[in-house]
JSON list of C-alpha atoms and ligand atoms in Angstrom, two decimals:
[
{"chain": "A", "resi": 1, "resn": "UNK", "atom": "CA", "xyz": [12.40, 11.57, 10.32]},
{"chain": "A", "resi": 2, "resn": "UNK", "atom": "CA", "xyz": [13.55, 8.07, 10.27]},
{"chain": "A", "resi": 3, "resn": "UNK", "atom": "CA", "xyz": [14.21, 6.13, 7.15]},
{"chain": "A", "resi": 4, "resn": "UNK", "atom": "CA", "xyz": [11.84, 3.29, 6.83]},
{"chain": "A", "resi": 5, "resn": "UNK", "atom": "CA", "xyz": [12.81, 0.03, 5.00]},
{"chain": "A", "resi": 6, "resn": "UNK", "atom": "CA", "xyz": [10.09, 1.27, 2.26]},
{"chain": "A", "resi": 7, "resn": "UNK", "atom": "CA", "xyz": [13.00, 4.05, 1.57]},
{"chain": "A", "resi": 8, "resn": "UNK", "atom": "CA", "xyz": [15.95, 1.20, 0.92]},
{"chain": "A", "resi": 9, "resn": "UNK", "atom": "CA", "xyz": [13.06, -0.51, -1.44]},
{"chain": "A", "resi": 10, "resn": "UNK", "atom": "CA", "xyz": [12.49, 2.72, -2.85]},
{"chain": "A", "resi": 11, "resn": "UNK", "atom": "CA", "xyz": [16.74, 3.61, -3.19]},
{"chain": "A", "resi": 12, "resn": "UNK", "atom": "CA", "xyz": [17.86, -0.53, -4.18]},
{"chain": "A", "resi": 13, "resn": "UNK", "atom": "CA", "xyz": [19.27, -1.02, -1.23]},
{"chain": "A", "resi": 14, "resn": "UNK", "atom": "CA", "xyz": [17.19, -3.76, -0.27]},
{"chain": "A", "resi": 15, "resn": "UNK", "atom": "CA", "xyz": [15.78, -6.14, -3.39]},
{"chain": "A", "resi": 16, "resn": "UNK", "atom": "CA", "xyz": [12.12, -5.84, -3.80]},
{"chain": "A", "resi": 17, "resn": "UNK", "atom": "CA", "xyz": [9.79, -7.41, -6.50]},
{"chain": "A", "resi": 18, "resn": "UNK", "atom": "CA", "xyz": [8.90, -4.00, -7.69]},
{"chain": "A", "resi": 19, "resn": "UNK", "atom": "CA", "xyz": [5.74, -4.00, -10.79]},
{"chain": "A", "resi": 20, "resn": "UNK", "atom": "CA", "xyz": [5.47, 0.14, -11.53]},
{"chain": "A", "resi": 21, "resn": "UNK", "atom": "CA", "xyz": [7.43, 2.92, -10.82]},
{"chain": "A", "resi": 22, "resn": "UNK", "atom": "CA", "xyz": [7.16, 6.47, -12.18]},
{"chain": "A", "resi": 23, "resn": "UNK", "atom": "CA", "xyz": [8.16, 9.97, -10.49]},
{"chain": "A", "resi": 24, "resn": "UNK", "atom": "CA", "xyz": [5.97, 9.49, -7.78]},
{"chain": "A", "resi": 25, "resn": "UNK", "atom": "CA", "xyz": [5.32, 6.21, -6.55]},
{"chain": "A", "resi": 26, "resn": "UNK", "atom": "CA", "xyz": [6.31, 2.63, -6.75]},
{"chain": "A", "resi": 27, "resn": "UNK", "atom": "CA", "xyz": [4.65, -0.59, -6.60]},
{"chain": "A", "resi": 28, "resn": "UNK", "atom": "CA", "xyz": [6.14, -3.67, -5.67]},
{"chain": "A", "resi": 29, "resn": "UNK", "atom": "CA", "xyz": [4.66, -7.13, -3.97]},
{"chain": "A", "resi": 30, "resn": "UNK", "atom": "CA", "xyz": [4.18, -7.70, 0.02]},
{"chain": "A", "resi": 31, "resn": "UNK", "atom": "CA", "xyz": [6.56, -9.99, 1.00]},
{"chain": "A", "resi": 32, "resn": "UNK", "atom": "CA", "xyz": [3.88, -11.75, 3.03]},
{"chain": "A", "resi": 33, "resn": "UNK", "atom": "CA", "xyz": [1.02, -11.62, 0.68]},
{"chain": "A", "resi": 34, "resn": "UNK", "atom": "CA", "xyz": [-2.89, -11.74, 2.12]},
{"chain": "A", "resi": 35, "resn": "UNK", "atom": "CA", "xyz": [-4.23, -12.91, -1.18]},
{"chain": "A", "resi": 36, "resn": "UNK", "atom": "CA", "xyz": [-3.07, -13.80, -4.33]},
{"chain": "A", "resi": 37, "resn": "UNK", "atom": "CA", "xyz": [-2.36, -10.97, -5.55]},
{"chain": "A", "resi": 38, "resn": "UNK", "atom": "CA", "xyz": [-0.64, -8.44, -2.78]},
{"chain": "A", "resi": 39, "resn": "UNK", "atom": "CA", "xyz": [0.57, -5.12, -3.96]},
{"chain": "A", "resi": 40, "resn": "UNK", "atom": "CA", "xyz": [2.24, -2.27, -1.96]},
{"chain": "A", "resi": 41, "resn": "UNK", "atom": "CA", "xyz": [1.49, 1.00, -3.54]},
{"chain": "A", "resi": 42, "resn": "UNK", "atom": "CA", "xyz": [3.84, 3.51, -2.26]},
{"chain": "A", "resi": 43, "resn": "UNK", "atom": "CA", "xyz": [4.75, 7.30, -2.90]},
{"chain": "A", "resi": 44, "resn": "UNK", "atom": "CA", "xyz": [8.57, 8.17, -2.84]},
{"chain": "A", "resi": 45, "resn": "UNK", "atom": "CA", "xyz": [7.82, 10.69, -0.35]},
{"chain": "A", "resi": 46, "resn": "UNK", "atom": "CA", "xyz": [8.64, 9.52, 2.77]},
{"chain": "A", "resi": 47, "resn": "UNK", "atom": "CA", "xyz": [4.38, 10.30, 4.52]},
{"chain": "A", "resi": 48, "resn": "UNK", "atom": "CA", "xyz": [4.66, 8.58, 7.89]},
{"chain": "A", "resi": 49, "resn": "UNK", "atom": "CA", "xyz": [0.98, 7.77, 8.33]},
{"chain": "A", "resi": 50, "resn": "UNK", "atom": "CA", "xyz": [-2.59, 9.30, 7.25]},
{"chain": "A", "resi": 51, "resn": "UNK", "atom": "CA", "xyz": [-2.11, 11.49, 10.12]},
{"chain": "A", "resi": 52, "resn": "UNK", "atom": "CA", "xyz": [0.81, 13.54, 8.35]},
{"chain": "A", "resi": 53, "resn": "UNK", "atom": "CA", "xyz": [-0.66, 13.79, 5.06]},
{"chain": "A", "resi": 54, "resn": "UNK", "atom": "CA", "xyz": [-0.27, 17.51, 4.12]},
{"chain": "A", "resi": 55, "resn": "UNK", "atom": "CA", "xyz": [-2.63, 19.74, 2.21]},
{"chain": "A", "resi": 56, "resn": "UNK", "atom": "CA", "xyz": [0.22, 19.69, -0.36]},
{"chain": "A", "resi": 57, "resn": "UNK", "atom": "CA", "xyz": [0.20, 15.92, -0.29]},
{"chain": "A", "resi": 58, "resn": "UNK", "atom": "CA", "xyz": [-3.77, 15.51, -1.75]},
{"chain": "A", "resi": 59, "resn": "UNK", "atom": "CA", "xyz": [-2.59, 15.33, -5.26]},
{"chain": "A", "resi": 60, "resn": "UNK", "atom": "CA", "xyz": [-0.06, 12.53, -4.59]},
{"chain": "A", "resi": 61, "resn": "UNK", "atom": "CA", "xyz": [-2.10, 10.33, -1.99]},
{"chain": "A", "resi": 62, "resn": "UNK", "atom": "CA", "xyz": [-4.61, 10.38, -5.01]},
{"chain": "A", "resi": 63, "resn": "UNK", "atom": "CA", "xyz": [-2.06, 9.56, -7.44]},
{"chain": "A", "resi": 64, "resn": "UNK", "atom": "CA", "xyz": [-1.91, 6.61, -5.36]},
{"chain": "A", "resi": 65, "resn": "UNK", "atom": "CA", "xyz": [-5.22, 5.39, -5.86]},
{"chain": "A", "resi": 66, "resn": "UNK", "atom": "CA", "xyz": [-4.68, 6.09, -9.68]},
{"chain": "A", "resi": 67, "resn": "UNK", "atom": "CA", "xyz": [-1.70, 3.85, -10.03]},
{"chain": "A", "resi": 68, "resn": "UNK", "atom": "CA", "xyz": [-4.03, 0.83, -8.27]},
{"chain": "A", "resi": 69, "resn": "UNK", "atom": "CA", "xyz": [-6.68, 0.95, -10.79]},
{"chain": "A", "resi": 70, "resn": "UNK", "atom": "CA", "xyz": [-3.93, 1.11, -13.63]},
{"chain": "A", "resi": 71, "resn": "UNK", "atom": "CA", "xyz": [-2.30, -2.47, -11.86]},
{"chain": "A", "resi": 72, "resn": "UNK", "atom": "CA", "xyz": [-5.59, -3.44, -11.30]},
{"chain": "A", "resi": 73, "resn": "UNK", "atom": "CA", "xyz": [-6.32, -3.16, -15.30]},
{"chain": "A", "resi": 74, "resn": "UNK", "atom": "CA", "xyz": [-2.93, -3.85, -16.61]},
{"chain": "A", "resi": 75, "resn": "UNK", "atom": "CA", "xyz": [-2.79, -6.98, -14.64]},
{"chain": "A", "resi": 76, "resn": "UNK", "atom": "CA", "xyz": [-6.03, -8.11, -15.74]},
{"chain": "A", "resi": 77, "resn": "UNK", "atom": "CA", "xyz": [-8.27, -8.15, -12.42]},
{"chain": "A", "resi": 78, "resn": "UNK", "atom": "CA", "xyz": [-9.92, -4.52, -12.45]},
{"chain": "A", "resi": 79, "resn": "UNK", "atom": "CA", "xyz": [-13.43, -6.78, -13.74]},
{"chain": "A", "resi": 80, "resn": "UNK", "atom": "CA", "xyz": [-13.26, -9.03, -10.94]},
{"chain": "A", "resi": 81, "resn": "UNK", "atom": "CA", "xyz": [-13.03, -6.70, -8.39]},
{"chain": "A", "resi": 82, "resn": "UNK", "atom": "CA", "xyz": [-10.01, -5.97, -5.48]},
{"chain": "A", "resi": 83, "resn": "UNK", "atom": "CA", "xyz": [-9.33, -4.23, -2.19]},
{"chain": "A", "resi": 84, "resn": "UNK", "atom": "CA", "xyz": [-7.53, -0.91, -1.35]},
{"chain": "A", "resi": 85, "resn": "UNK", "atom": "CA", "xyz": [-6.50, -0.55, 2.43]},
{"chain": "A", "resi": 86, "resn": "UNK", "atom": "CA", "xyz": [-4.44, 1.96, 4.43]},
{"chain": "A", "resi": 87, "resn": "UNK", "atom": "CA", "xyz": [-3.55, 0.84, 7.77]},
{"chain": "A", "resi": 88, "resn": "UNK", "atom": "CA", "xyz": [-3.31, 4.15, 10.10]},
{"chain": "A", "resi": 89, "resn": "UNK", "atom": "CA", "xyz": [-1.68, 3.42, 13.88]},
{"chain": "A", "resi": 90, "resn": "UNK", "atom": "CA", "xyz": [-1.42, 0.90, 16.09]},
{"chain": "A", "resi": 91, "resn": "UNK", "atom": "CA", "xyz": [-5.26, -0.51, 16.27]},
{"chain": "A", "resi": 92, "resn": "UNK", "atom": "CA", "xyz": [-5.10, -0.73, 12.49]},
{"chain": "A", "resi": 93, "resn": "UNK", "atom": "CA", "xyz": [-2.04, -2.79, 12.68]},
{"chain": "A", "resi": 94, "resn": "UNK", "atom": "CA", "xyz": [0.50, 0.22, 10.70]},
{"chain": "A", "resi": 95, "resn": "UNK", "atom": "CA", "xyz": [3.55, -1.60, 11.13]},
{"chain": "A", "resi": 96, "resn": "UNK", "atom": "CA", "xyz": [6.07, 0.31, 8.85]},
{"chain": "A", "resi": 97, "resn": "UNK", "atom": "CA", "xyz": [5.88, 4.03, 8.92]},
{"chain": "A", "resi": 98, "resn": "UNK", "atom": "CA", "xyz": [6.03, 4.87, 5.57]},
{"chain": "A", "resi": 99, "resn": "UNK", "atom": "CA", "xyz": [2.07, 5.60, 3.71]},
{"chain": "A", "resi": 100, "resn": "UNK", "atom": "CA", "xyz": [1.37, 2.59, 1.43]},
{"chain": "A", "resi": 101, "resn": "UNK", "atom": "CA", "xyz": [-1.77, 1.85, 0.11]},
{"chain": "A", "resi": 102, "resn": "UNK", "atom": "CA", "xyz": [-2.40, -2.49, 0.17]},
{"chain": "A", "resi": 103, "resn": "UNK", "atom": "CA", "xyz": [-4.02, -3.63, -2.78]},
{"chain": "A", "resi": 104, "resn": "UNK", "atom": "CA", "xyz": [-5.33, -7.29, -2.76]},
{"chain": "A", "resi": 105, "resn": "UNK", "atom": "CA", "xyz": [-6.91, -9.36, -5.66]},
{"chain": "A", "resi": 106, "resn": "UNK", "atom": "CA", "xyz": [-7.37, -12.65, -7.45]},
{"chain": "A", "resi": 107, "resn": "UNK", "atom": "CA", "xyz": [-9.76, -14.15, -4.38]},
{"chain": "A", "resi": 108, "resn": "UNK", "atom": "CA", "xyz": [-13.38, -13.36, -3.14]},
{"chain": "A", "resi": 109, "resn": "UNK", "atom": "CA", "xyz": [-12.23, -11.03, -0.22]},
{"chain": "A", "resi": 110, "resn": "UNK", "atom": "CA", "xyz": [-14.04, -11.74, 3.12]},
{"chain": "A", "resi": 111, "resn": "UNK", "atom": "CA", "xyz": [-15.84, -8.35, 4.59]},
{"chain": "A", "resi": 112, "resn": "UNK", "atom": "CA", "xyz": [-15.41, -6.73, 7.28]},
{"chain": "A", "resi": 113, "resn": "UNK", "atom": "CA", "xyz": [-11.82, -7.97, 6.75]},
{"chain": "A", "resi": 114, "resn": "UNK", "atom": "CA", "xyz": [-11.86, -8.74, 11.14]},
{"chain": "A", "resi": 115, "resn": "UNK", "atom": "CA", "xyz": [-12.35, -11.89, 13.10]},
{"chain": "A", "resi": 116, "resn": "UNK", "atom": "CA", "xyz": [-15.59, -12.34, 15.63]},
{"chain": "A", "resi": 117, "resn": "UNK", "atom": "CA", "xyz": [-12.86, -12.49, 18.03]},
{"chain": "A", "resi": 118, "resn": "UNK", "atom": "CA", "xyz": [-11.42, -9.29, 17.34]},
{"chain": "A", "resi": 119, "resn": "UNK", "atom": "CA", "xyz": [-14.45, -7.86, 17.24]},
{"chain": "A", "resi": 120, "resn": "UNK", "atom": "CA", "xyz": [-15.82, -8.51, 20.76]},
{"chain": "A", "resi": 121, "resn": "UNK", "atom": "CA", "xyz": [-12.33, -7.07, 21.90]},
{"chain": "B", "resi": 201, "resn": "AMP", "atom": "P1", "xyz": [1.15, -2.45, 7.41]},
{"chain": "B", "resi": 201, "resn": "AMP", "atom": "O1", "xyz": [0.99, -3.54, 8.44]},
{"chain": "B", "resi": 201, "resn": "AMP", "atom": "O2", "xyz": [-0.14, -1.92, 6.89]},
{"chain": "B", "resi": 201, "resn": "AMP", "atom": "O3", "xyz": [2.08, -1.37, 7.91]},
{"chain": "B", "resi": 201, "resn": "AMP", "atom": "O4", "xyz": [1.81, -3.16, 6.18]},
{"chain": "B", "resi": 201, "resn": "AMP", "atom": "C1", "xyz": [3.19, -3.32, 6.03]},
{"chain": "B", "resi": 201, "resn": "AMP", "atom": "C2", "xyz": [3.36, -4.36, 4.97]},
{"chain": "B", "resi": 201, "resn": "AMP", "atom": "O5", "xyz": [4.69, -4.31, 4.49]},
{"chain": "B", "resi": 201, "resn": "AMP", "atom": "C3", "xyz": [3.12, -5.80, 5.45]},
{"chain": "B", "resi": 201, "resn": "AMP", "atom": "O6", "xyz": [2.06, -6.38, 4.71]},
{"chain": "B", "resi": 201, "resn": "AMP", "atom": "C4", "xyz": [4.47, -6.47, 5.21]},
{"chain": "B", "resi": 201, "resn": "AMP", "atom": "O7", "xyz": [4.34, -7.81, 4.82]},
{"chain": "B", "resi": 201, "resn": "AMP", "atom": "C5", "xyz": [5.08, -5.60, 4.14]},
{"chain": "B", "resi": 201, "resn": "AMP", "atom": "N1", "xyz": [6.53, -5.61, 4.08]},
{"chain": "B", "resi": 201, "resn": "AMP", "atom": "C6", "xyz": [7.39, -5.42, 5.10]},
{"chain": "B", "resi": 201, "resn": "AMP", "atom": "N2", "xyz": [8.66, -5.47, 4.66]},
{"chain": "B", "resi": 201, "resn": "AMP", "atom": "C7", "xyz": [8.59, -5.69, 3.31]},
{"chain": "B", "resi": 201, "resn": "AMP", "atom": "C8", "xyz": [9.56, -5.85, 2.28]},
{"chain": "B", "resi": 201, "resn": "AMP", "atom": "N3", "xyz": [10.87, -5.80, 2.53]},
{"chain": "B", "resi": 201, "resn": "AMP", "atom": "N4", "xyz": [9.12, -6.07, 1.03]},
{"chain": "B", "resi": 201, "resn": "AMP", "atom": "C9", "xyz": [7.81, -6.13, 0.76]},
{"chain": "B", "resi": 201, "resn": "AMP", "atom": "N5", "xyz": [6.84, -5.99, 1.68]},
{"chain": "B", "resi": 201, "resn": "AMP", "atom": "C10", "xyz": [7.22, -5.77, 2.96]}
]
């Protein structure tokens, strides 16, 4: 499959403002942050969407969620609360190809997280 730039992040070929890493996964900022706080949660297996998440992948797509609630903590907003989103496909907006879980904090988040416009399309 193709590479993705989430792959040169992952290999330093490309700078990124990474904040956890371990045998699985890496974290780093969105370079165009939604909210304060903006976090990319990634595993180093290449998964190109929720569609091609493998039985064999269950344990590591959790380990994702894991690694969010340890930012969340170690960074100090796991009390005041944060969002987890995975974009899937073209309606969601998936724009690079590569699984990563968004995880947004340090603002009330507005819910559902769509315009009125958007959602009389
Ligand atoms: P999505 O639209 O769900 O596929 O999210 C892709 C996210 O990747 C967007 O929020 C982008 O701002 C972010 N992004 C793209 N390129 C980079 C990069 N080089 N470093 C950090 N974040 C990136």
């Amino acid at each position: 499959m193709s590479e993705t730039i989430f792959t040169k992040i992952i290999n330093r070929e490309i700078p990124a403002d990474i904040v956890y890493e371990d045998d699985l996964s890496l974290a780093f900022r969105d370079i165009n942050p939604q909210a304060p706080v903006h976090l990319l949660v990634i595993p180093k297996k290449p998964i190109v969407s929720i569609n091609e998440i493998e039985e064999s992948d269950r344990e590591l797509v959790g380990h994702l969620y894991w690694v969010a609630g340890k930012l969340a903590k170690d960074m100090g907003f796991d009390q005041d609360g944060y969002r987890t989103v995975m974009n899937c496909g073209e309606n969601a907006g998936q724009t690079v190809f590569h699984i990563h879980l968004h995880l947004l904090a340090g603002k009330p988040l507005g819910w559902p997280p769509y315009t009125d416009k958007m959602k009389q399309a």
